[in-house]
PDB file of C-alpha atoms in Angstrom:
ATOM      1  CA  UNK A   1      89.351  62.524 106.164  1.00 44.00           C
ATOM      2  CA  UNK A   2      87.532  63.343 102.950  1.00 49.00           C
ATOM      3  CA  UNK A   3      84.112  65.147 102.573  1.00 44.00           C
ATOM      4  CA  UNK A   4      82.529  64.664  99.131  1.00 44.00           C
ATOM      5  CA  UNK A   5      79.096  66.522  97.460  1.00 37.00           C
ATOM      6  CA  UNK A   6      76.917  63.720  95.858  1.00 29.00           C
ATOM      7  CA  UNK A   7      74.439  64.339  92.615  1.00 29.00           C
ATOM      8  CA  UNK A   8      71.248  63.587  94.805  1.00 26.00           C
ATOM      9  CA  UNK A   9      68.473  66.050  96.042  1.00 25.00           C
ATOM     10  CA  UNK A  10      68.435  65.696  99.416  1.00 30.00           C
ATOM     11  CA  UNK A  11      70.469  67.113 102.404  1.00 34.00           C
ATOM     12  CA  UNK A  12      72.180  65.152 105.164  1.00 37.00           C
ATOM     13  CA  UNK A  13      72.222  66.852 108.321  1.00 37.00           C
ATOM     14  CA  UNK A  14      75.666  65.031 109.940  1.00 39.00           C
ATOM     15  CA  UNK A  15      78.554  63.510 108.604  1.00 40.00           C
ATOM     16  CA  UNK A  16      79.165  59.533 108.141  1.00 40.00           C
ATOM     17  CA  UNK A  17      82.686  58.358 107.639  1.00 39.00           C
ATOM     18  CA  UNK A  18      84.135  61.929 106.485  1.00 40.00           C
ATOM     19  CA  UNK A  19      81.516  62.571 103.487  1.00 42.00           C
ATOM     20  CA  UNK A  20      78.368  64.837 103.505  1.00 41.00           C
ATOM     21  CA  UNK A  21      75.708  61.667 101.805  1.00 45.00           C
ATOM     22  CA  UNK A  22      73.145  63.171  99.799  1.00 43.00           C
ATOM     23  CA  UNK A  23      73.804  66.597  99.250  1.00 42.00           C
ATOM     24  CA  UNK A  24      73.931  67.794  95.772  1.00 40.00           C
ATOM     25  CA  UNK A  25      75.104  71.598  95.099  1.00 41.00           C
ATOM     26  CA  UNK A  26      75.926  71.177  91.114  1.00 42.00           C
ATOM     27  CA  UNK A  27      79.914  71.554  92.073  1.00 52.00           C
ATOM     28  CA  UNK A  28      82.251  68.833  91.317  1.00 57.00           C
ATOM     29  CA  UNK A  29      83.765  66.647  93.903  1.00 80.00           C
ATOM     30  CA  UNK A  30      85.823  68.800  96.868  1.00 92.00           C
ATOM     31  CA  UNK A  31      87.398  67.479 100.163  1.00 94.00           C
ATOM     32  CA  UNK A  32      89.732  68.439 103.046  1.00 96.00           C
ATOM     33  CA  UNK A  33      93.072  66.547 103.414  1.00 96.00           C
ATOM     34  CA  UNK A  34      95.870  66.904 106.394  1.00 97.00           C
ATOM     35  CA  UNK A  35      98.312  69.301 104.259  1.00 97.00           C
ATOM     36  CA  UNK A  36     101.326  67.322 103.960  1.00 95.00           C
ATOM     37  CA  UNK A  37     104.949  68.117 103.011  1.00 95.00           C
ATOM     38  CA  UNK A  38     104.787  67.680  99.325  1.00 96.00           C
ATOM     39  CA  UNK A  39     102.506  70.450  99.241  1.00 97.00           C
ATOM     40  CA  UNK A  40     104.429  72.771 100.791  1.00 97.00           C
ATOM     41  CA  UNK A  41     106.033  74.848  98.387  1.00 97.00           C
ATOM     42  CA  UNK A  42     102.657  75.302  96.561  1.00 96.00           C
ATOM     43  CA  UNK A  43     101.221  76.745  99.859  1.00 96.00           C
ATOM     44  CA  UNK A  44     104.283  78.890 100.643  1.00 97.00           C
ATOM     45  CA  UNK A  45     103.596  80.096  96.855  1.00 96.00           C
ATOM     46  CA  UNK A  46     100.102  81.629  98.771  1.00 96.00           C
ATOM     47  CA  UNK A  47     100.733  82.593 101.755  1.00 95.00           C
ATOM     48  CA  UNK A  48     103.177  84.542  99.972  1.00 94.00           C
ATOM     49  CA  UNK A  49     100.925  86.118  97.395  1.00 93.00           C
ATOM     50  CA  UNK A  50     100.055  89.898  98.204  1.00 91.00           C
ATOM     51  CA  UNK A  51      96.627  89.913  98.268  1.00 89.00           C
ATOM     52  CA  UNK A  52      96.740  86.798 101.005  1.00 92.00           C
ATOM     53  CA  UNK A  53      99.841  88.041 103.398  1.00 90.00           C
ATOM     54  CA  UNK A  54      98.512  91.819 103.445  1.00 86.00           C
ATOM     55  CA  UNK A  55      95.349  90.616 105.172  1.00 86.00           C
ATOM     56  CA  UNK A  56      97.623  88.791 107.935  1.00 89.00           C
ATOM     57  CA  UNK A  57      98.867  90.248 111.098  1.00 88.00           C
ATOM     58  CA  UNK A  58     102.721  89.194 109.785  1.00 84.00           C
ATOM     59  CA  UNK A  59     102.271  90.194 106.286  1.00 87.00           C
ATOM     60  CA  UNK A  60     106.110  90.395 105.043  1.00 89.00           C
ATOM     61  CA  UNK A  61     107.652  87.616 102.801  1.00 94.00           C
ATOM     62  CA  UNK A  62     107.727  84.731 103.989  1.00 95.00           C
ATOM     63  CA  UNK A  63     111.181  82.528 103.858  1.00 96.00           C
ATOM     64  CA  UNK A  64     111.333  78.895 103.365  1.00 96.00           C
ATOM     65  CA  UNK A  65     113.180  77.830 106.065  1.00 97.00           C
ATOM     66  CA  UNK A  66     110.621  79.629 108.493  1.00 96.00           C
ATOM     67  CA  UNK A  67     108.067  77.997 105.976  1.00 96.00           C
ATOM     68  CA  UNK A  68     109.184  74.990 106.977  1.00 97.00           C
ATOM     69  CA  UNK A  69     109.581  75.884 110.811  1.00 97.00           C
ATOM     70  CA  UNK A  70     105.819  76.206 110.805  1.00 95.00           C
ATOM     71  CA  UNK A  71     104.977  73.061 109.036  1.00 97.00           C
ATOM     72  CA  UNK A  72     107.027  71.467 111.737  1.00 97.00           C
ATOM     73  CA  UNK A  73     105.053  73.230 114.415  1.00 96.00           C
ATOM     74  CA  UNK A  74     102.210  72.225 113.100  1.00 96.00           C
ATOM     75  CA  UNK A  75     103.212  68.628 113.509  1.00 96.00           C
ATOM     76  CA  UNK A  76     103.981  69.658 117.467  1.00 97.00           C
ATOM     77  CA  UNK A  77     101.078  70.787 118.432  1.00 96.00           C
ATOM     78  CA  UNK A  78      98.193  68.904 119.428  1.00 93.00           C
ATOM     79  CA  UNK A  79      96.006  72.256 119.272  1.00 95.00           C
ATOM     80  CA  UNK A  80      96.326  73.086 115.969  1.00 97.00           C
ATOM     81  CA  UNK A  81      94.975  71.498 112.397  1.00 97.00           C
ATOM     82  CA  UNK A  82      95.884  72.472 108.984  1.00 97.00           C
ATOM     83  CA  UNK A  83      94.095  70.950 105.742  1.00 98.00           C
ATOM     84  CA  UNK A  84      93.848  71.866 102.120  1.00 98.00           C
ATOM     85  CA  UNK A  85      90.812  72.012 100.258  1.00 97.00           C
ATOM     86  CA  UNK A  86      91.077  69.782  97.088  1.00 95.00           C
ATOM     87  CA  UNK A  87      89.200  69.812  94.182  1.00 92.00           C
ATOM     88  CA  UNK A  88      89.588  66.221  92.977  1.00 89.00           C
ATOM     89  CA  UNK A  89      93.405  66.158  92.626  1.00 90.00           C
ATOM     90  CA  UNK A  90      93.926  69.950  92.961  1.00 93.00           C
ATOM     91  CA  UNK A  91      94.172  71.989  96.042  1.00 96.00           C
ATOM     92  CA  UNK A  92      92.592  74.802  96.057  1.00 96.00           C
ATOM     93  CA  UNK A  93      93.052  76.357  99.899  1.00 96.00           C
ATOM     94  CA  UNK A  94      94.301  75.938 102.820  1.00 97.00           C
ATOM     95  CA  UNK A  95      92.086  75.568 106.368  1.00 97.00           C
ATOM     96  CA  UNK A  96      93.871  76.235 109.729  1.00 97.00           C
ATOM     97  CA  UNK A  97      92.029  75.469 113.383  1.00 98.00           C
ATOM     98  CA  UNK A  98      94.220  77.232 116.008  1.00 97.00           C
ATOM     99  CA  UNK A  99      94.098  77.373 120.053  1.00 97.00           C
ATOM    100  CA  UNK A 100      91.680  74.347 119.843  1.00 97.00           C
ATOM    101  CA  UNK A 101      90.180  73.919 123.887  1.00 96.00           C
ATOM    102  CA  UNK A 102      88.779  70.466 124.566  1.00 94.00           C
ATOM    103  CA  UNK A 103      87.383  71.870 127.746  1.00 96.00           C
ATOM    104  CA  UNK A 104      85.581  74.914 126.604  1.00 97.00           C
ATOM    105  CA  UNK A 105      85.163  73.417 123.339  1.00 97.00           C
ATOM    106  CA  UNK A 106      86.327  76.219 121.546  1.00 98.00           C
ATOM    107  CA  UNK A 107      88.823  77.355 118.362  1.00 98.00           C
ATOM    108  CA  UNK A 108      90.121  79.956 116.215  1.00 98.00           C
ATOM    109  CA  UNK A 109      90.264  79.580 112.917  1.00 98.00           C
ATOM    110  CA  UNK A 110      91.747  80.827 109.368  1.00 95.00           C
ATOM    111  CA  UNK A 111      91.782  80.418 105.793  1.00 95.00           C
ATOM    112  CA  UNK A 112      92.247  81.620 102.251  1.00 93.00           C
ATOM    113  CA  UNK A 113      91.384  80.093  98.770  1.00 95.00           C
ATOM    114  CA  UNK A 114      94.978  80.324  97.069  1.00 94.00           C
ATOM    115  CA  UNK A 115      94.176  79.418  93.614  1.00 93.00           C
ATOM    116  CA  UNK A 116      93.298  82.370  91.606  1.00 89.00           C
ATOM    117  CA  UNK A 117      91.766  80.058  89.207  1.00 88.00           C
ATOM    118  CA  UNK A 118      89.223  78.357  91.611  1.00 90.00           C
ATOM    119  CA  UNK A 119      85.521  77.672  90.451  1.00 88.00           C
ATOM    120  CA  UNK A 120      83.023  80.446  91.967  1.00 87.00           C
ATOM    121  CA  UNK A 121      81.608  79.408  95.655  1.00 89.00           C
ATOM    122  CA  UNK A 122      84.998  77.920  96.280  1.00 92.00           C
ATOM    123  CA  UNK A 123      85.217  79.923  99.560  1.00 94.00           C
ATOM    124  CA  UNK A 124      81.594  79.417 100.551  1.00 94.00           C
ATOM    125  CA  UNK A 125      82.443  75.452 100.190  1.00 94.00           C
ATOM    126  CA  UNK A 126      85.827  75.718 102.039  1.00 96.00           C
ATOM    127  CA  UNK A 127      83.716  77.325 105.035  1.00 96.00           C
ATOM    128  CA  UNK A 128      81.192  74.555 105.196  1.00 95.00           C
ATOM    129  CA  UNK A 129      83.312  71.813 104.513  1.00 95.00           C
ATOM    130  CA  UNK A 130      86.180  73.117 107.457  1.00 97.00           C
ATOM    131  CA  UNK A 131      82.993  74.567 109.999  1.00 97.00           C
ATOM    132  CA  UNK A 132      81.406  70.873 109.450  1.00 95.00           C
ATOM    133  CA  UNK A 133      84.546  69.094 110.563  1.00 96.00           C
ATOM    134  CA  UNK A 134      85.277  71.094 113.097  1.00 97.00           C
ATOM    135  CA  UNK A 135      81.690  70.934 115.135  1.00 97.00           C
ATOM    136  CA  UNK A 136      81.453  67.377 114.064  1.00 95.00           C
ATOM    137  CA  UNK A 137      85.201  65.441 114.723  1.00 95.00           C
ATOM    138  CA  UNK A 138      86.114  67.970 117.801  1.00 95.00           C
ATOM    139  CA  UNK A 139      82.336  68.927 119.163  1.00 95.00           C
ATOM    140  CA  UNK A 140      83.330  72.275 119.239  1.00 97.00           C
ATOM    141  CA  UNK A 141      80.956  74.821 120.194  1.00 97.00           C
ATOM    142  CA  UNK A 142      82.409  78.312 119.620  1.00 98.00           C
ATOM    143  CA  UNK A 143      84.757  79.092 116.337  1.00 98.00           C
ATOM    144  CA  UNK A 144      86.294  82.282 116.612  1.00 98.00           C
ATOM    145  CA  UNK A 145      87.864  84.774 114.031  1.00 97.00           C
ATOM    146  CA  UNK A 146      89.777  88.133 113.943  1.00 97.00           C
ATOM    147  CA  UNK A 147      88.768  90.241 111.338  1.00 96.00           C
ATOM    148  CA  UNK A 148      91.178  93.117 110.278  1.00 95.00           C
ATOM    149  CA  UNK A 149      89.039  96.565 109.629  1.00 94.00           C
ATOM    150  CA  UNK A 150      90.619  96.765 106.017  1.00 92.00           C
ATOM    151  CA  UNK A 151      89.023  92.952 104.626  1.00 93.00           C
ATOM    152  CA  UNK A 152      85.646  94.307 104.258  1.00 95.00           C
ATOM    153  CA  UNK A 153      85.631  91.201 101.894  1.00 94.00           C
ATOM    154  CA  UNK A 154      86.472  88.662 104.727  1.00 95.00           C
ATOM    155  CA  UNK A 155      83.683  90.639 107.296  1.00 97.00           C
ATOM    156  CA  UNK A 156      80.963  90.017 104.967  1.00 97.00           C
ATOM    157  CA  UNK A 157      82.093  86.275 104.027  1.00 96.00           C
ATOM    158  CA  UNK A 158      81.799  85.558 108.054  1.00 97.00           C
ATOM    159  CA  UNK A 159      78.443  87.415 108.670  1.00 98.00           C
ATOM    160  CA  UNK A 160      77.406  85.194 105.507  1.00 97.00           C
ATOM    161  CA  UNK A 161      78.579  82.013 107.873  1.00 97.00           C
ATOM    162  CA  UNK A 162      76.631  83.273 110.606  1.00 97.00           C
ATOM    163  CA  UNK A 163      79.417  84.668 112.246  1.00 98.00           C
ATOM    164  CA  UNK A 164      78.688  87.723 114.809  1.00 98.00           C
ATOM    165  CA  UNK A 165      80.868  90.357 116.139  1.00 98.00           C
ATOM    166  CA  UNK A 166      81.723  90.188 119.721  1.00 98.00           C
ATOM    167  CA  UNK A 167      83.099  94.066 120.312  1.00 97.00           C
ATOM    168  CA  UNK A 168      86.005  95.913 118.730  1.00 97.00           C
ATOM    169  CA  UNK A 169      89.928  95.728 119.398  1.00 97.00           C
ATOM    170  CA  UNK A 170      90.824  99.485 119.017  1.00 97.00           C
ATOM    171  CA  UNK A 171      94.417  99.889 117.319  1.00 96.00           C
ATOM    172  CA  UNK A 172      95.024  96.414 117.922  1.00 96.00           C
ATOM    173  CA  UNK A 173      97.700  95.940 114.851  1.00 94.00           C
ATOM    174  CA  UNK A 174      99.887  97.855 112.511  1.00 93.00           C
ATOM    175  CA  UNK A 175      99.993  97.848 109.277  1.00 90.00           C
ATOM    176  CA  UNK A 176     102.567 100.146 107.588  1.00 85.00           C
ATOM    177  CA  UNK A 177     103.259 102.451 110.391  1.00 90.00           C
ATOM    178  CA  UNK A 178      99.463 102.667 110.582  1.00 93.00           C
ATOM    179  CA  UNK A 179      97.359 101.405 113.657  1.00 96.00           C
ATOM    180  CA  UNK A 180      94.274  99.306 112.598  1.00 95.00           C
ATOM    181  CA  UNK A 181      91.761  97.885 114.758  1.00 97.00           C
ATOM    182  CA  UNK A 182      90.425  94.348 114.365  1.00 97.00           C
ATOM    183  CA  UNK A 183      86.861  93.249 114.945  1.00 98.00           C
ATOM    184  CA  UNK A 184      86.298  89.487 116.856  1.00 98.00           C
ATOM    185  CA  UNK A 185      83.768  87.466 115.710  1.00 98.00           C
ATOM    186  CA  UNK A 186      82.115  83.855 116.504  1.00 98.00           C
ATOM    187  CA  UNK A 187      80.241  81.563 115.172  1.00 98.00           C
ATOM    188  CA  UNK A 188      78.201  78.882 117.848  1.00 98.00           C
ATOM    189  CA  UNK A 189      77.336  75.337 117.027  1.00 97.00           C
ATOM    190  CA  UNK A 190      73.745  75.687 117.498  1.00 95.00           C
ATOM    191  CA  UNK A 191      73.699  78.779 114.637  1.00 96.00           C
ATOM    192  CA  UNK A 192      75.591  76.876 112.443  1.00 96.00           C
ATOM    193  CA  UNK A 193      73.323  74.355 112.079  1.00 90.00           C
ATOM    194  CA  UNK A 194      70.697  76.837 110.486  1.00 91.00           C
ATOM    195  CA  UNK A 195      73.154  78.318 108.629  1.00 95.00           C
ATOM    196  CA  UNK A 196      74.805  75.599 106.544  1.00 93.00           C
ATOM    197  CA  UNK A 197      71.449  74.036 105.374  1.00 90.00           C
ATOM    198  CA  UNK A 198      70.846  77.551 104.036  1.00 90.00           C
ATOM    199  CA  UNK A 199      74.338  78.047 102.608  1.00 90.00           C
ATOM    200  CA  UNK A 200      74.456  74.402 101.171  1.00 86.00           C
ATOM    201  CA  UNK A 201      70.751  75.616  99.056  1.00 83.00           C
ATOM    202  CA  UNK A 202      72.424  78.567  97.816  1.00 81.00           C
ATOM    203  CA  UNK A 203      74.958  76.596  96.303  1.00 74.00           C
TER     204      UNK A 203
END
């Protein structure tokens, strides 16, 4: 399913056939795709980088033989979805919807831009493009997210998505022998319809 910006003025408020018609944010074309096995060792190349994996619960090297364990897990469960975000022919990040409930109509989710190289608002379009899908395809109504206390960075980019916190998890995870709590947040369909029409301006 592909999700493409448009050079016209006005903003469409729902999806039709897997593209956002009319929007136009000055970026060049971007789009989610199912990641796929020939990607693979470019995405094990991130999740590996230290500045990704330290911000993960698991954050030791990852192997490639447990790389490819996951891939194949992904392919086995029905309530998970992984996509990267492409630039035209380059991708750019990686999207993952976890613990997806049809009957409460709600998901976690997780993500990263991995290319260090990626044009500015990158992240900002990842969100919107993966929070659109997600509310749209699978009618969910409640995202949630795990924020670890240290990525102050990743806090701030999901209060900028309209995410809100929803209490504290005291000492919830270590990192380095040291206990760190993490801070839930979620993000509800009928917020994220203001949001995105502001976010989508911005850009």
């Amino acid at each position: 399913m592909l999700f493409h910006y448009f050079q016209r003025r006005t903003i469409s408020r729902t999806l039709r056939n897997g593209s956002w018609e009319g929007i136009s944010i000055g970026l060049h074309t971007f789009y989610l795709k199912d990641l796929c096995e020939k990607h693979l060792d470019q995405v094990l190349m991130w999740r590996n980088q230290s500045h990704i994996r330290n911000m993960m619960y698991t954050d030791r090297m990852i192997t490639k033989s447990e790389h490819e364990q996951w891939y194949q897990n992904i392919l086995a469960n029905n309530q998970m979805i992984v996509k990267l975000l492409f630039q035209e022919d380059q991708p750019l990040g990686l999207i993952q919807f976890t613990h997806i409930h049809e009957d409460f109509k709600r998901c976690h989710w997780g993500f990263y831009v991995g290319e260090s190289d990626a044009p500015k608002g990158t992240g900002t379009v990842l969100g919107l493009l993966a929070l659109d899908y997600i509310f749209t395809d699978y009618q969910i109504k409640k995202v949630c997210a795990e924020v670890i206390e240290e990525n102050v960075r990743s806090f701030h980019f999901h209060k900028k998505l309209g995410f809100i916190e929803e209490g504290r998890f005291k000492k919830h995870i270590m990192k380095n022998g040291v206990p760190m709590d993490v801070t839930p947040m979620a993000l509800f369909y009928e917020n994220w319809q203001e949001v995105r029409l502001q976010l989508l301006e911005e850009l």
